[in-house]
Coordinates of C-alpha atoms and ligand atoms in Angstrom, one line a residue:
M114 CA 105.8 159.6 66.0
F115 CA 104.1 158.6 62.7
L116 CA 107.1 159.9 60.6
R117 CA 109.4 157.8 62.9
K118 CA 107.5 154.8 62.3
I119 CA 107.7 155.3 58.4
A120 CA 111.5 155.6 58.8
V121 CA 111.6 152.2 60.7
A122 CA 109.7 150.6 57.9
L123 CA 111.8 152.0 55.2
A124 CA 115.1 150.9 57.1
L125 CA 113.7 147.4 57.3
F126 CA 113.1 147.7 53.4
Y127 CA 116.4 148.6 52.8
S128 CA 118.2 145.8 54.8
V129 CA 115.9 143.3 53.2
F130 CA 116.4 144.5 49.8
S131 CA 120.3 144.6 50.4
S132 CA 120.6 140.8 50.7
Q133 CA 118.6 140.1 47.5
L134 CA 121.9 140.9 45.2
S135 CA 121.0 139.6 41.9
S136 CA 123.5 138.7 39.2
A137 CA 125.6 141.6 38.0
Q138 CA 124.9 143.1 34.4
T139 CA 127.9 145.6 33.1
I140 CA 126.9 148.8 31.5
R141 CA 129.8 150.2 29.3
L142 CA 129.8 154.5 29.5
T143 CA 132.0 156.3 27.5
V144 CA 132.0 160.2 28.1
D145 CA 133.7 162.6 25.7
L146 CA 134.5 165.4 27.9
T147 CA 136.5 167.6 25.2
D148 CA 133.6 169.8 24.3
A149 CA 133.7 170.8 28.1
P150 CA 134.5 174.5 27.6
R151 CA 131.1 175.0 25.8
N152 CA 129.3 173.2 28.6
I153 CA 128.1 170.0 26.9
Y154 CA 129.5 166.3 27.6
H155 CA 128.7 163.7 25.0
A156 CA 128.0 160.2 26.4
V157 CA 127.5 156.7 25.0
L158 CA 126.0 153.9 27.2
N159 CA 126.1 150.1 26.1
I160 CA 123.6 148.4 28.1
P161 CA 123.0 144.5 28.1
V162 CA 118.9 144.1 27.2
K163 CA 116.7 141.3 26.5
P164 CA 114.1 141.7 23.9
G165 CA 110.6 143.1 24.8
P166 CA 109.4 146.2 26.6
F167 CA 112.1 148.1 28.2
T168 CA 112.3 151.3 30.4
L169 CA 115.2 153.2 31.3
V170 CA 115.1 155.8 34.0
Y171 CA 117.4 158.8 34.6
P172 CA 118.5 159.5 38.2
K173 CA 116.3 161.8 40.0
W174 CA 117.0 162.1 43.7
I175 CA 120.6 162.6 44.0
P176 CA 122.0 161.8 47.4
G177 CA 123.7 164.8 49.3
N178 CA 121.2 166.9 47.3
H179 CA 118.4 165.5 49.4
R180 CA 115.9 166.6 46.5
P181 CA 114.6 165.8 43.0
S182 CA 117.6 167.3 41.6
G183 CA 118.8 165.1 38.7
P184 CA 118.9 167.8 35.8
I185 CA 116.5 166.3 33.3
P186 CA 116.0 169.4 31.4
N187 CA 119.7 169.3 30.7
L188 CA 119.4 165.8 28.9
T189 CA 119.5 166.1 25.3
G190 CA 120.6 164.4 21.8
L191 CA 119.0 161.2 23.1
R192 CA 119.2 158.3 20.8
M193 CA 118.8 154.6 21.0
E194 CA 119.8 151.9 18.8
A195 CA 119.7 147.8 18.8
A196 CA 120.9 145.5 16.5
G197 CA 122.2 148.0 13.9
H198 CA 118.5 149.9 14.3
S199 CA 117.3 153.0 15.4
I200 CA 114.9 152.4 18.2
P201 CA 111.9 154.9 19.2
W202 CA 111.5 156.1 22.5
D203 CA 108.7 157.3 24.5
R204 CA 109.1 159.5 27.5
D205 CA 106.5 158.5 30.4
S206 CA 103.7 160.9 30.3
V207 CA 103.8 161.3 34.2
D208 CA 107.2 160.3 35.4
M209 CA 109.7 162.8 33.3
Y210 CA 112.5 160.7 34.4
A211 CA 111.5 157.3 32.5
F212 CA 112.0 156.1 28.9
H213 CA 109.9 153.5 27.7
M214 CA 111.0 151.6 24.2
N215 CA 110.6 148.0 22.7
V216 CA 114.0 146.1 22.1
P217 CA 113.8 144.0 18.8
A218 CA 113.9 140.3 18.9
G219 CA 117.6 139.2 18.7
A220 CA 119.0 142.3 20.2
T221 CA 121.2 141.6 23.3
E222 CA 122.6 145.3 23.6
L223 CA 121.1 148.4 23.6
Q224 CA 123.4 151.5 22.5
V225 CA 122.0 155.2 23.9
S226 CA 123.8 158.5 23.2
L227 CA 123.1 161.4 24.9
D228 CA 124.4 164.6 25.7
A229 CA 124.3 166.7 29.1
V230 CA 124.2 170.2 28.9
T231 CA 125.9 171.7 31.8
Q232 CA 125.5 175.3 31.6
S233 CA 123.3 175.6 34.5
G234 CA 120.7 173.7 37.1
N235 CA 123.2 170.6 37.8
A236 CA 123.0 169.0 41.1
A237 CA 125.3 171.7 42.9
G238 CA 122.5 174.2 41.9
T239 CA 123.1 177.2 39.5
G240 CA 125.8 178.0 37.4
A241 CA 128.1 176.1 35.0
L242 CA 130.2 172.8 35.6
A243 CA 132.9 173.7 33.1
S244 CA 134.7 176.7 31.8
S245 CA 137.8 177.3 29.4
N246 CA 140.1 175.5 31.8
V247 CA 138.2 173.4 34.4
L248 CA 135.4 170.8 34.5
G249 CA 133.4 168.8 37.1
L250 CA 131.6 165.2 35.9
N251 CA 128.6 164.0 38.1
W252 CA 128.2 160.7 36.5
N253 CA 124.5 160.7 37.3
E254 CA 124.0 163.5 34.5
V255 CA 125.4 161.0 31.7
V256 CA 123.6 157.7 32.7
L257 CA 120.4 156.0 32.2
Y258 CA 119.7 152.6 34.0
P259 CA 117.3 149.8 33.8
Q260 CA 114.0 150.9 35.7
G261 CA 113.7 148.4 38.7
T262 CA 117.2 147.5 39.2
R263 CA 119.2 148.5 42.1
P264 CA 121.9 150.9 41.5
D265 CA 124.1 148.4 43.9
D266 CA 123.7 145.4 41.1
V267 CA 124.5 147.4 38.1
Q268 CA 128.0 147.3 37.0
V269 CA 129.4 150.1 35.1
A270 CA 132.8 150.2 33.4
A271 CA 133.3 154.0 32.7
S272 CA 135.8 155.8 30.4
V273 CA 136.3 159.5 29.7
N274 CA 138.5 161.4 27.3
L275 CA 139.4 165.0 28.3
P276 CA 140.6 168.1 26.4
S277 CA 144.0 167.8 25.5
G278 CA 146.7 168.3 28.3
W279 CA 144.0 168.4 31.1
K280 CA 144.7 166.2 34.2
F281 CA 142.2 164.7 36.3
G282 CA 141.3 163.8 39.9
T283 CA 138.6 161.2 41.2
A284 CA 138.4 158.5 43.7
L285 CA 137.7 155.9 41.0
E286 CA 140.5 153.4 40.5
L287 CA 142.3 153.7 37.0
A288 CA 142.3 150.6 35.1
F289 CA 144.3 152.0 32.1
Q290 CA 145.1 155.1 30.3
G291 CA 146.3 155.7 26.7
R292 CA 145.7 157.5 23.5
G293 CA 143.8 159.9 25.4
R294 CA 141.4 158.1 26.9
I295 CA 141.0 157.2 30.6
T296 CA 139.4 153.8 31.7
F297 CA 138.4 153.2 35.4
K298 CA 138.1 149.6 36.9
P299 CA 134.4 148.7 36.7
V300 CA 132.2 149.6 39.6
S301 CA 128.8 149.5 40.9
L302 CA 126.4 152.5 39.7
I303 CA 126.2 153.5 43.2
T304 CA 129.8 153.8 43.5
L305 CA 130.3 155.5 40.2
I306 CA 127.7 158.3 41.0
D307 CA 129.3 158.6 44.6
S308 CA 132.6 159.2 42.7
P309 CA 132.8 162.3 40.8
L310 CA 135.9 163.5 38.5
I311 CA 137.3 166.8 38.3
A312 CA 139.7 168.1 35.4
G313 CA 141.6 171.3 34.4
S314 CA 144.3 172.3 32.5
H315 CA 146.0 173.6 35.8
F316 CA 146.2 170.8 38.3
R317 CA 148.0 170.2 41.3
K318 CA 148.2 166.9 43.3
V319 CA 148.8 167.6 47.4
E320 CA 149.5 164.4 49.5
L321 CA 148.1 164.2 52.6
T322 CA 149.6 161.1 54.2
R323 CA 153.2 160.1 54.4
P324 CA 154.6 157.5 51.8
G325 CA 153.6 154.1 53.0
E326 CA 150.8 155.2 55.2
T327 CA 147.1 154.3 54.4
P328 CA 144.4 155.0 53.6
V329 CA 145.9 157.4 51.2
H330 CA 144.4 161.0 51.3
V331 CA 145.3 163.6 48.6
I332 CA 143.8 166.8 47.7
D333 CA 143.3 167.0 43.8
M334 CA 143.1 171.0 42.7
V335 CA 142.1 172.3 39.6
S336 CA 141.9 176.1 38.6
E337 CA 141.7 178.6 35.7
S338 CA 145.3 179.7 36.9
E339 CA 148.6 178.3 38.2
S340 CA 147.9 181.1 40.9
G341 CA 145.0 179.6 42.0
L342 CA 146.5 176.6 43.0
A343 CA 148.7 178.3 45.4
M344 CA 148.1 176.3 48.8
T345 CA 150.3 177.5 51.5
P346 CA 152.5 175.0 53.4
A347 CA 150.5 176.4 56.5
D348 CA 147.3 175.1 54.7
E349 CA 148.8 171.8 53.7
A350 CA 149.8 171.4 57.1
A351 CA 146.2 172.2 58.4
Y352 CA 144.9 169.9 56.0
R353 CA 147.0 166.6 57.3
K354 CA 146.1 167.9 60.5
L355 CA 142.3 167.6 59.6
V356 CA 142.7 164.0 58.3
A357 CA 144.5 163.1 61.6
E358 CA 142.0 165.1 63.9
A359 CA 138.8 163.4 62.1
G360 CA 140.7 160.1 62.7
A361 CA 141.2 160.7 66.2
L362 CA 137.5 162.1 66.6
F363 CA 135.9 159.0 65.0
G364 CA 138.4 156.3 65.9
A365 CA 137.8 154.5 62.3
R366 CA 137.3 155.4 58.8
H367 CA 135.0 154.1 56.3
Y368 CA 137.0 154.6 53.1
L369 CA 139.9 152.8 51.3
H370 CA 141.3 156.1 50.0
Y371 CA 140.0 159.7 50.3
D372 CA 140.3 162.4 47.5
F373 CA 139.3 166.2 48.3
L374 CA 138.3 167.2 44.8
Y375 CA 139.0 171.2 44.9
T376 CA 137.8 173.7 42.1
L377 CA 139.2 176.9 42.5
S378 CA 137.4 179.1 39.7
D379 CA 135.1 182.2 39.6
Q380 CA 133.5 180.7 36.3
V381 CA 131.9 177.5 37.7
V382 CA 129.4 176.9 40.4
G383 CA 130.6 176.9 43.9
R384 CA 129.7 173.9 45.5
G385 CA 130.3 171.2 48.5
L386 CA 129.0 167.8 47.8
E387 CA 130.0 164.7 50.0
H388 CA 130.6 161.3 49.2
H389 CA 132.3 158.0 50.9
Q390 CA 135.6 158.4 49.3
S391 CA 135.8 161.9 48.2
S392 CA 134.0 165.1 48.2
D393 CA 133.6 167.7 45.4
N394 CA 134.3 171.3 46.6
G395 CA 134.1 174.3 44.5
V396 CA 135.4 177.9 45.4
G397 CA 136.6 181.2 44.1
E398 CA 140.0 181.2 42.1
Q399 CA 141.8 183.2 44.5
T400 CA 140.5 181.4 47.8
L401 CA 144.0 180.0 48.8
T402 CA 145.2 183.7 48.9
D403 CA 142.5 186.1 49.6
P404 CA 142.3 186.4 53.4
D405 CA 138.6 187.1 53.2
Q406 CA 137.7 184.2 50.9
H407 CA 140.0 182.1 53.0
L408 CA 138.4 182.9 56.2
L409 CA 134.6 182.3 54.7
E410 CA 135.6 178.9 52.9
A411 CA 138.0 177.3 55.6
G412 CA 135.1 175.3 56.9
L413 CA 134.1 173.5 53.6
L414 CA 136.6 170.6 53.4
P415 CA 136.0 169.9 56.8
H416 CA 132.3 169.9 56.4
E417 CA 132.2 167.4 53.7
F418 CA 134.9 165.3 55.0
V419 CA 132.7 164.7 57.9
H420 CA 130.2 163.7 55.5
S421 CA 132.0 160.4 54.7
W422 CA 131.3 159.5 58.6
N423 CA 128.0 161.3 59.1
G424 CA 125.7 161.2 56.2
K425 CA 127.5 158.9 54.2
Y426 CA 128.2 155.9 56.5
R427 CA 125.7 156.8 59.1
R428 CA 122.6 157.9 57.3
P429 CA 118.8 158.8 58.5
A430 CA 116.8 155.9 57.2
G431 CA 114.4 158.3 55.1
L432 CA 117.4 159.3 53.1
A433 CA 118.7 155.7 52.3
T434 CA 116.7 154.8 49.7
P435 CA 117.4 151.6 47.4
N436 CA 117.6 153.6 43.9
Y437 CA 117.6 157.1 42.7
Q438 CA 114.1 157.2 41.7
E439 CA 112.4 156.6 45.2
P440 CA 111.8 159.8 47.0
M441 CA 114.0 160.7 50.0
R442 CA 112.5 161.9 53.4
G443 CA 114.3 164.8 54.7
D444 CA 113.7 164.7 58.3
L445 CA 116.8 164.3 60.6
L446 CA 118.6 166.2 58.2
W447 CA 119.2 168.2 61.5
V448 CA 121.8 165.4 62.4
Y449 CA 122.8 164.5 58.6
E450 CA 123.9 168.2 57.9
A451 CA 123.8 170.1 61.3
L452 CA 126.2 167.4 63.2
T453 CA 128.2 167.8 60.0
E454 CA 128.2 171.5 60.2
Y455 CA 129.1 171.2 64.2
L456 CA 131.6 168.8 63.7
G457 CA 133.2 170.3 60.6
D458 CA 133.2 173.9 62.3
V459 CA 135.0 172.2 65.5
L460 CA 137.6 170.3 63.2
T461 CA 138.4 173.7 61.1
A462 CA 139.3 175.2 64.4
R463 CA 141.3 171.6 65.9
S464 CA 143.0 171.6 62.6
G465 CA 144.0 175.2 62.9
L466 CA 142.1 176.5 59.9
W467 CA 140.4 179.0 62.1
T468 CA 141.5 180.4 65.4
P469 CA 139.2 179.9 68.3
E470 CA 138.2 183.4 68.0
Q471 CA 137.4 183.3 64.4
Y472 CA 135.2 179.9 65.4
R473 CA 133.5 182.0 67.9
E474 CA 132.8 184.9 65.6
A475 CA 131.1 182.5 63.2
L476 CA 129.0 181.0 66.0
A477 CA 127.9 184.4 67.1
Q478 CA 126.6 185.3 63.9
T479 CA 124.9 182.0 63.4
A480 CA 123.2 182.4 66.7
A481 CA 122.3 185.9 66.1
M482 CA 121.0 185.3 62.8
L483 CA 118.8 182.7 64.0
D484 CA 117.8 184.6 67.0
H485 CA 116.2 187.1 64.8
R486 CA 114.6 184.8 62.3
A487 CA 110.9 185.6 62.4
G488 CA 109.9 182.7 60.6
R489 CA 110.5 180.7 63.9
K490 CA 107.4 182.0 65.4
W491 CA 105.4 179.8 62.9
R492 CA 107.7 176.9 61.6
P493 CA 109.3 174.2 63.5
L494 CA 112.9 173.4 62.8
E495 CA 112.2 170.1 61.5
D496 CA 109.9 171.4 58.5
T497 CA 112.9 173.3 57.2
A498 CA 114.6 169.7 56.8
R499 CA 111.4 168.0 55.6
S500 CA 110.8 170.9 53.0
V501 CA 114.5 171.0 51.6
Q502 CA 113.1 170.2 48.2
L503 CA 111.0 173.5 48.6
L504 CA 113.7 175.7 50.1
R505 CA 117.0 174.8 48.5
L506 CA 117.1 177.2 45.4
L507 CA 114.7 180.1 46.6
G508 CA 116.1 183.6 46.7
P509 CA 116.9 185.7 50.0
G510 CA 113.6 187.6 49.4
W511 CA 111.5 187.0 52.9
Q512 CA 114.0 184.4 53.8
N513 CA 113.6 185.7 57.4
W514 CA 109.5 185.2 57.5
R515 CA 109.9 181.9 55.3
R516 CA 112.9 180.5 57.1
G517 CA 116.1 178.8 54.8
L518 CA 117.5 175.9 55.1
D519 CA 118.0 176.8 59.1
Y520 CA 118.7 172.8 60.0
Y521 CA 122.0 173.5 59.3
S522 CA 123.0 176.4 61.6
E523 CA 120.1 175.9 64.1
G524 CA 120.8 172.2 64.6
E525 CA 125.1 173.6 64.9
L526 CA 123.7 175.2 67.9
I527 CA 121.7 172.2 69.2
W528 CA 124.8 169.9 68.8
L529 CA 126.7 172.5 70.9
E530 CA 124.1 172.1 73.5
V531 CA 124.2 168.2 73.4
D532 CA 128.0 168.6 73.5
T533 CA 128.0 170.7 76.5
T534 CA 125.2 168.9 78.5
I535 CA 127.2 165.6 77.8
R536 CA 130.4 167.4 79.3
Q537 CA 128.6 168.9 82.0
Q538 CA 126.6 165.6 82.9
T539 CA 129.6 163.6 83.2
R540 CA 131.5 166.1 84.8
G541 CA 133.9 166.4 81.9
Q542 CA 134.6 162.4 81.5
K543 CA 132.7 162.2 78.4
S544 CA 131.8 164.5 75.2
L545 CA 130.2 164.4 72.0
D546 CA 133.7 163.1 70.8
D547 CA 132.7 159.7 72.6
F548 CA 129.3 159.7 70.8
C549 CA 131.0 160.1 67.7
R550 CA 133.5 157.0 68.2
A551 CA 130.6 154.9 69.3
F552 CA 127.9 155.9 66.6
H553 CA 130.5 156.5 63.6
G554 CA 133.4 154.7 64.9
A555 CA 135.0 151.1 64.2
P556 CA 135.3 149.1 62.4
S557 CA 137.2 150.8 59.7
G558 CA 136.5 149.3 56.3
P559 CA 135.3 150.1 52.6
P560 CA 132.2 152.5 52.1
K561 CA 128.9 151.2 53.3
V562 CA 125.4 152.5 54.8
L563 CA 124.1 152.1 58.2
P564 CA 120.8 153.7 58.4
Y565 CA 119.3 154.9 61.5
T566 CA 116.3 156.5 63.3
F567 CA 115.3 158.8 65.8
D568 CA 115.1 156.3 68.3
D569 CA 118.8 154.8 67.5
L570 CA 120.2 158.2 67.9
V571 CA 118.5 158.7 71.0
R572 CA 119.6 155.5 72.2
A573 CA 123.3 156.0 71.5
L574 CA 123.5 159.3 73.3
N575 CA 122.0 157.6 76.5
D576 CA 125.0 154.9 76.3
V577 CA 127.4 158.0 76.3
A578 CA 125.4 160.0 78.9
P579 CA 122.0 159.1 80.3
Y580 CA 119.8 162.1 79.8
D581 CA 116.2 162.9 78.5
W582 CA 117.6 163.3 75.0
A583 CA 114.2 162.7 73.3
K584 CA 112.5 165.3 75.0
L585 CA 115.5 167.6 74.6
L586 CA 115.6 167.0 70.9
N587 CA 111.8 167.1 70.3
Q588 CA 111.6 170.4 71.9
R589 CA 114.2 171.8 69.7
V590 CA 113.1 170.6 66.5
N591 CA 109.6 169.8 66.6
E592 CA 108.0 172.8 68.8
V593 CA 107.9 176.4 67.5
Q594 CA 110.5 178.4 69.2
P595 CA 110.6 181.9 69.2
R596 CA 114.1 182.4 70.4
A597 CA 117.3 180.5 69.0
P598 CA 118.7 177.5 71.2
L599 CA 121.5 179.6 72.7
A600 CA 122.0 177.2 75.8
G601 CA 125.2 175.5 74.3
I602 CA 127.0 179.0 74.2
E603 CA 126.0 179.5 77.5
R604 CA 126.9 176.3 79.1
G605 CA 129.9 176.8 77.1
G606 CA 131.1 179.9 79.1
W607 CA 129.8 182.4 76.9
R608 CA 127.2 184.9 75.9
L609 CA 125.8 186.6 72.9
I610 CA 125.9 190.6 72.7
Y611 CA 126.1 193.2 70.1
N612 CA 128.1 196.1 69.7
D613 CA 129.5 198.6 67.0
K614 CA 132.8 196.6 66.3
P615 CA 132.6 194.4 63.0
N616 CA 131.9 190.8 63.2
I617 CA 134.8 189.5 61.2
H618 CA 132.7 187.2 59.3
V619 CA 130.4 189.4 58.0
Y620 CA 133.0 192.3 57.6
A621 CA 134.6 189.6 55.2
A622 CA 131.6 188.5 53.6
E623 CA 130.3 191.9 53.1
K624 CA 133.6 193.0 51.4
E625 CA 133.3 189.8 48.9
R626 CA 129.7 189.6 48.2
K627 CA 129.3 193.7 48.0
Y628 CA 126.2 194.1 50.4
Q629 CA 125.9 195.7 54.0
D630 CA 124.3 193.7 57.0
Q631 CA 122.2 195.9 59.1
F632 CA 120.0 193.0 60.1
Y633 CA 120.1 193.6 63.9
S634 CA 119.8 197.3 63.9
L635 CA 117.3 198.4 61.1
G636 CA 116.4 194.8 60.1
F637 CA 117.7 194.7 56.4
A638 CA 120.4 193.5 54.1
V639 CA 121.1 195.6 51.3
T640 CA 123.3 195.6 48.1
E641 CA 126.0 198.0 47.6
A642 CA 123.4 199.6 45.0
G643 CA 120.8 200.1 47.9
E644 CA 118.5 197.1 46.8
L645 CA 117.2 195.3 49.7
I646 CA 117.9 191.8 50.0
D647 CA 115.7 190.7 52.8
V648 CA 113.7 192.5 55.6
I649 CA 113.0 190.9 58.9
P650 CA 109.5 191.4 60.2
G651 CA 109.0 193.3 63.3
S652 CA 112.2 195.2 62.6
P653 CA 112.3 199.0 62.4
A654 CA 112.4 198.8 58.8
Y655 CA 109.7 196.3 58.5
Q656 CA 107.6 198.4 60.8
A657 CA 108.0 201.2 58.5
G658 CA 106.5 199.4 55.5
I659 CA 109.9 198.5 53.8
G660 CA 110.2 195.1 52.1
P661 CA 112.6 193.2 50.0
G662 CA 112.8 194.0 46.3
M663 CA 112.6 197.8 47.2
K664 CA 115.5 200.1 46.5
V665 CA 117.1 202.6 49.0
I666 CA 117.5 206.1 46.9
A667 CA 118.7 208.5 49.6
V668 CA 119.2 208.5 53.4
N669 CA 118.1 211.6 55.3
G670 CA 118.1 213.5 52.2
R671 CA 121.3 212.3 51.0
L672 CA 121.7 210.2 47.8
W673 CA 122.4 206.5 48.9
S674 CA 125.9 205.1 49.6
K675 CA 126.8 201.9 51.8
D676 CA 129.1 204.0 53.9
L677 CA 126.3 206.9 54.6
I678 CA 123.7 204.1 55.7
K679 CA 126.7 202.7 58.1
E680 CA 127.3 206.1 59.4
T681 CA 123.8 206.9 60.0
V682 CA 122.9 203.8 61.9
R683 CA 126.1 204.6 64.1
S684 CA 125.2 208.2 64.9
S685 CA 121.4 207.3 65.6
K686 CA 122.2 206.6 69.2
D687 CA 122.8 210.5 69.5
N688 CA 120.1 211.4 67.2
Q689 CA 116.6 212.3 68.2
S690 CA 114.6 212.3 65.1
P691 CA 113.7 209.3 62.9
I692 CA 116.1 208.0 59.8
E693 CA 114.4 208.7 56.7
L694 CA 114.9 206.4 53.7
L695 CA 113.8 207.6 50.2
V696 CA 112.9 204.1 48.5
S697 CA 111.7 203.1 45.2
N698 CA 109.5 200.3 44.5
A699 CA 109.4 199.6 40.8
E700 CA 108.5 202.9 39.2
F701 CA 107.2 204.6 42.5
V702 CA 109.4 206.5 45.2
K703 CA 108.1 207.2 48.8
T704 CA 109.7 208.5 52.1
Y705 CA 109.6 206.0 55.0
P706 CA 110.6 207.2 58.8
L707 CA 112.5 204.7 60.5
D708 CA 112.2 205.2 64.3
Y709 CA 115.9 203.7 65.4
H710 CA 118.5 204.8 67.8
G711 CA 120.1 201.9 68.7
G712 CA 123.6 202.5 66.9
L713 CA 125.6 199.4 65.0
Q714 CA 124.6 196.0 66.2
N715 CA 127.4 193.6 65.3
A716 CA 127.1 190.1 66.8
H717 CA 130.0 188.6 69.1
L718 CA 130.7 186.1 71.9
E719 CA 131.7 187.6 75.5
R720 CA 133.2 185.3 78.2
A721 CA 130.6 184.8 80.6
N722 CA 130.8 183.0 84.2
G723 CA 131.6 179.2 84.6
E724 CA 134.1 177.0 82.8
D725 CA 135.2 177.6 79.2
L726 CA 133.8 174.5 77.5
L727 CA 134.0 176.0 74.0
D728 CA 137.8 176.0 74.8
D729 CA 137.9 172.6 75.7
I730 CA 135.7 171.6 72.7
L731 CA 138.2 173.3 70.1
K732 CA 141.3 171.6 71.7
P733 CA 143.0 169.3 69.0
L734 CA 142.9 165.7 70.0
T735 CA 146.4 164.9 68.2
K736 CA 150.0 166.6 69.2
Ligands
LIG138 ZN1 126.5 169.0 54.2

């Protein structure tokens, strides 16, 4: 209640603020990316100023990250000049993102030089943004802007130069290109930061719209090799279908053109960051041709695409802040991220990037993972959203007790419950598709933000199908719920089961990420070397005293191997004696008996009674 009030207040603040447009001032930004292979970008900003005390700030709260992730430690080589003189600057002693200075009399422009180190700690998380062959540029990493201004009111004329022979993709519109310099049409700082650029020595553009058709959709791909760009005709067709299906789902588009920026590299950070007119997607180099990577990453572009409607256009009021320094509030991320996750996965199936069986296997794994989450006994789902800034970069040790960013996956189950409830309440006349058309739809137009509150959401759901949505959502989100919300799967005509047949997504992930998932049998995941990644509290392994960070050395007296543990679990059904694990904890070893006789436990969905609503949900809307 209290937080919802704050959200309403912020929404008002936002709209009042939006109407107070002051005269625009244009910053010139020149970025030299020729040093990208060693992960340092050089930038010069020319900022109009007046004499007197002046403060510049570095963007701190980055949209889509939902946390203060602006990589301030990576800001280096900072120098200020005005009227031909060097100007001393002073970092604020409390706010690490603010720099104070005095602009001398007569100066009208401040020249700021800076370098951004892009080796790690960028907006995407960990890992480098550039390699010998590719780069990603998030403009927030190379800009400072005057404190107290609205990024909407600050105009930036940006240009870049690239390593020789590299080509680029971005949603920014080109002004002109020549002598190695690429100059973009001036845009607001908001639009600039919302329009990242990728570039690489291996580049391919795939047109997703027919000539003459608008808005234009393209995939801009960069990779470490030509083979990394080998998108099959079937995938190209599926992405065209994705564009059509998203259009049919929402009934309007809130962009003038759309660029899927797609980086295929094992050298740079894997990522997925949404923007209004583009998305920044990073996957492994062989994702287009390796069947396991393809399966695991199929939902990425659909997810980020859906964000253009859900997250960028419609945004929770607490995340629609007036500038990059204002803290964001993570409440309602179970709409922002989870409805996107739900619709993204549905569109992955509707566009043919997944078969219905692949969709169901993904859903089964999500449901099983959440139903075994021990942390749900103490932490309500909303707290995982509100705590995004604490949880985002933590490792997997004790994650089952702490909970991770569960609002994504658990929210997906909740939105399935909402969808199947609407379908049942209206006897098949309405669905969540109708909600999307009303909440995210017409009119089409250029990017804009329409903030909403919990009450707005409930009202919009009630307009589609009258129901006590506030009660349902409050129960699911704000109450401690020891079991995962499986009602959507059950209303959909399916049930969650476990057997010894591998789940296809877990099987692919185990091969790709070189680990073993025994979460629903012994209660742990373990690397191929025997290191325990996490242990579920309450599981046989936990009861025996084993914890994450320890290492399995032997199983029933025989040296550890991943195949040995799998065979031992499989045969545990016919075995009366406990499974004995010899485990090291730093320098000490100990034998732990695990009293387990349940065999392999892999999650699947099995058809139950009633109508197969899941099948209806996955049917494409377009021919
Ligand atoms: Zn997302």
